[in-house]
mmCIF file of C-alpha atoms and ligand atoms in Angstrom:
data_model
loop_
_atom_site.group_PDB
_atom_site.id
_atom_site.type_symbol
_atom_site.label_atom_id
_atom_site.label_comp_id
_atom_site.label_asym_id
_atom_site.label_seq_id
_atom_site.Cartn_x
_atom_site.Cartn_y
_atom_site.Cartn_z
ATOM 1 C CA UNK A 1 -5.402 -3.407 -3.311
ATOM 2 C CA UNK A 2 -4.660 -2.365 -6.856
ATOM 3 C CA UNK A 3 -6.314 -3.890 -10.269
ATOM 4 C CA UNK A 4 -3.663 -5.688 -12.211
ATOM 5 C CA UNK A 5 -6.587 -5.280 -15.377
ATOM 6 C CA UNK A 6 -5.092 -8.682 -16.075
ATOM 7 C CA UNK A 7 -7.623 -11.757 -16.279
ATOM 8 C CA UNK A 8 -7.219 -16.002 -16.358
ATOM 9 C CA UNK A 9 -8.896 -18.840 -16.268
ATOM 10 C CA UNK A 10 -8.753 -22.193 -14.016
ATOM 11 C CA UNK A 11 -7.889 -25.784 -16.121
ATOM 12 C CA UNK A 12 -9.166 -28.354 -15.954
ATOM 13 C CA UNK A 13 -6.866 -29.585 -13.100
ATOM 14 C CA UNK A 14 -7.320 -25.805 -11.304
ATOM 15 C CA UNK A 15 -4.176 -24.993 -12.271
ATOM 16 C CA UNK A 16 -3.840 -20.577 -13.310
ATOM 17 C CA UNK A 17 -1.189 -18.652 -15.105
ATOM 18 C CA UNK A 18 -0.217 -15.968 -13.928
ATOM 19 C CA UNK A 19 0.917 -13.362 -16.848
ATOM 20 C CA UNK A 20 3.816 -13.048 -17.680
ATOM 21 C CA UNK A 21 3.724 -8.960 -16.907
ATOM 22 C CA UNK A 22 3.036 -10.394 -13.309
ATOM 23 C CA UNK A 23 5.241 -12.966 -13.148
ATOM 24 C CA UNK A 24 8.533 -10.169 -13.997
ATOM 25 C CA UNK A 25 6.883 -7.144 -12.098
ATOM 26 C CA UNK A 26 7.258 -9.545 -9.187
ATOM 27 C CA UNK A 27 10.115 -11.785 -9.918
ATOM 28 C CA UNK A 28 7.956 -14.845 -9.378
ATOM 29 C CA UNK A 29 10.223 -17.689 -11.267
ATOM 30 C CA UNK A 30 9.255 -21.412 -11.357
ATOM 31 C CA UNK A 31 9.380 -23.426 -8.809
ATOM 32 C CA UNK A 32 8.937 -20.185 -6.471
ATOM 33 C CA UNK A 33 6.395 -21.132 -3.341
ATOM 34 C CA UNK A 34 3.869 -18.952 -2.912
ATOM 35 C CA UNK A 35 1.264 -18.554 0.480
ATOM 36 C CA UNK A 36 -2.222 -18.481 -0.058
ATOM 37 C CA UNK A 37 -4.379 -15.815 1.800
ATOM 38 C CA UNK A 38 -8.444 -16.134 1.618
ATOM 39 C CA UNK A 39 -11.364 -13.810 2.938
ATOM 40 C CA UNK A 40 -15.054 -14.140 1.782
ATOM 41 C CA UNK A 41 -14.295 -12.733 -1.660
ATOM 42 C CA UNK A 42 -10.900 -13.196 -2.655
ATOM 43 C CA UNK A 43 -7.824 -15.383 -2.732
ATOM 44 C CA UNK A 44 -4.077 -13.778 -2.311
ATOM 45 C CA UNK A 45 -1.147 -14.730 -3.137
ATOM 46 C CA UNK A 46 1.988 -14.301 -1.599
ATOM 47 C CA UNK A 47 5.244 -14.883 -1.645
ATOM 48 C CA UNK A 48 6.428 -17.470 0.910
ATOM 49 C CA UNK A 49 8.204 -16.026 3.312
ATOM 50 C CA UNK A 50 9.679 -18.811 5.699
ATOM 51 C CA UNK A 51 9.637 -18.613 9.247
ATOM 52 C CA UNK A 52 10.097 -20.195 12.678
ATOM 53 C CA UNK A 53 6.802 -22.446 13.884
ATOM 54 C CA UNK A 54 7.276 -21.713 17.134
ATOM 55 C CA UNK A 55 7.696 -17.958 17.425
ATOM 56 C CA UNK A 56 7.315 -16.350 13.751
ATOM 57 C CA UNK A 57 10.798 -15.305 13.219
ATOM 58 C CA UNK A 58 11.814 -15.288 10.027
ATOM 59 C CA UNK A 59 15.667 -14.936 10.410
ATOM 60 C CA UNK A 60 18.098 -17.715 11.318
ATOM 61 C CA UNK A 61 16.070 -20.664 10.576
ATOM 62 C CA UNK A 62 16.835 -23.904 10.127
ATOM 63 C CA UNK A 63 14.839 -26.582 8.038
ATOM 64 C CA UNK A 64 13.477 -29.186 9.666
ATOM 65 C CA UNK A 65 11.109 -31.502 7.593
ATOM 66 C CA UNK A 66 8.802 -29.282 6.094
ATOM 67 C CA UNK A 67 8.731 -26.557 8.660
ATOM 68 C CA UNK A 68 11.378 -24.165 10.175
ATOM 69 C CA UNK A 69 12.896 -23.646 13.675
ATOM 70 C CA UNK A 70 15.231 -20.190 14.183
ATOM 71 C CA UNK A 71 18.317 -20.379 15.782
ATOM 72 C CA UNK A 72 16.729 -19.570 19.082
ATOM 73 C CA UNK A 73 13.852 -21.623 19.698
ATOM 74 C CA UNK A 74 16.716 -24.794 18.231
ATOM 75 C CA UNK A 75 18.416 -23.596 21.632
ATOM 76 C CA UNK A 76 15.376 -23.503 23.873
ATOM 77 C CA UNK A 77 14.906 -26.766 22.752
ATOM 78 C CA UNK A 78 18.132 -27.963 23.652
ATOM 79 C CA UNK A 79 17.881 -26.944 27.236
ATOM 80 C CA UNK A 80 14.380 -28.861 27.483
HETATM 81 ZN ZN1 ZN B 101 11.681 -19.405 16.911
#
């Protein structure tokens, strides 16, 4: 994991802001969902990066509420 050197600070409401250096270097735009990853010391972000509950894919998929199924698992599902 790399330094970005760059620092901020949580509102009042816990919101951050990520620099703008960050924000291009990574095409992060608003509205852009982003995952976040935790260990003991640190919290990562990610891009989101959609994919099936059922078996991880990530191509295919089709939205369904709040989650995604791919194209196969949909078909699975229709043979139940
Ligand atoms: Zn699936």
């Amino acid at each position: 994991m790399k330094k970005s050197g760059d620092l901020c600070t949580i509102d009042k409401l816990g919101r951050i802001l990520i620099p703008v250096k960050l924000r291009r270097k990574f095409d992060l735009n608003p509205d852009d969902v982003l995952e976040l990853y935790t260990d003991e010391e640190r919290i990562i972000l990610q891009r989101y990066i959609p994919y099936c509950v059922f078996c991880s894919n990530q191509d295919d998929l089709t939205e369904f509420g709040k989650k995604y199924v791919c194209k196969n698992c949909i078909e699975k599902l229709t043979n139940i």
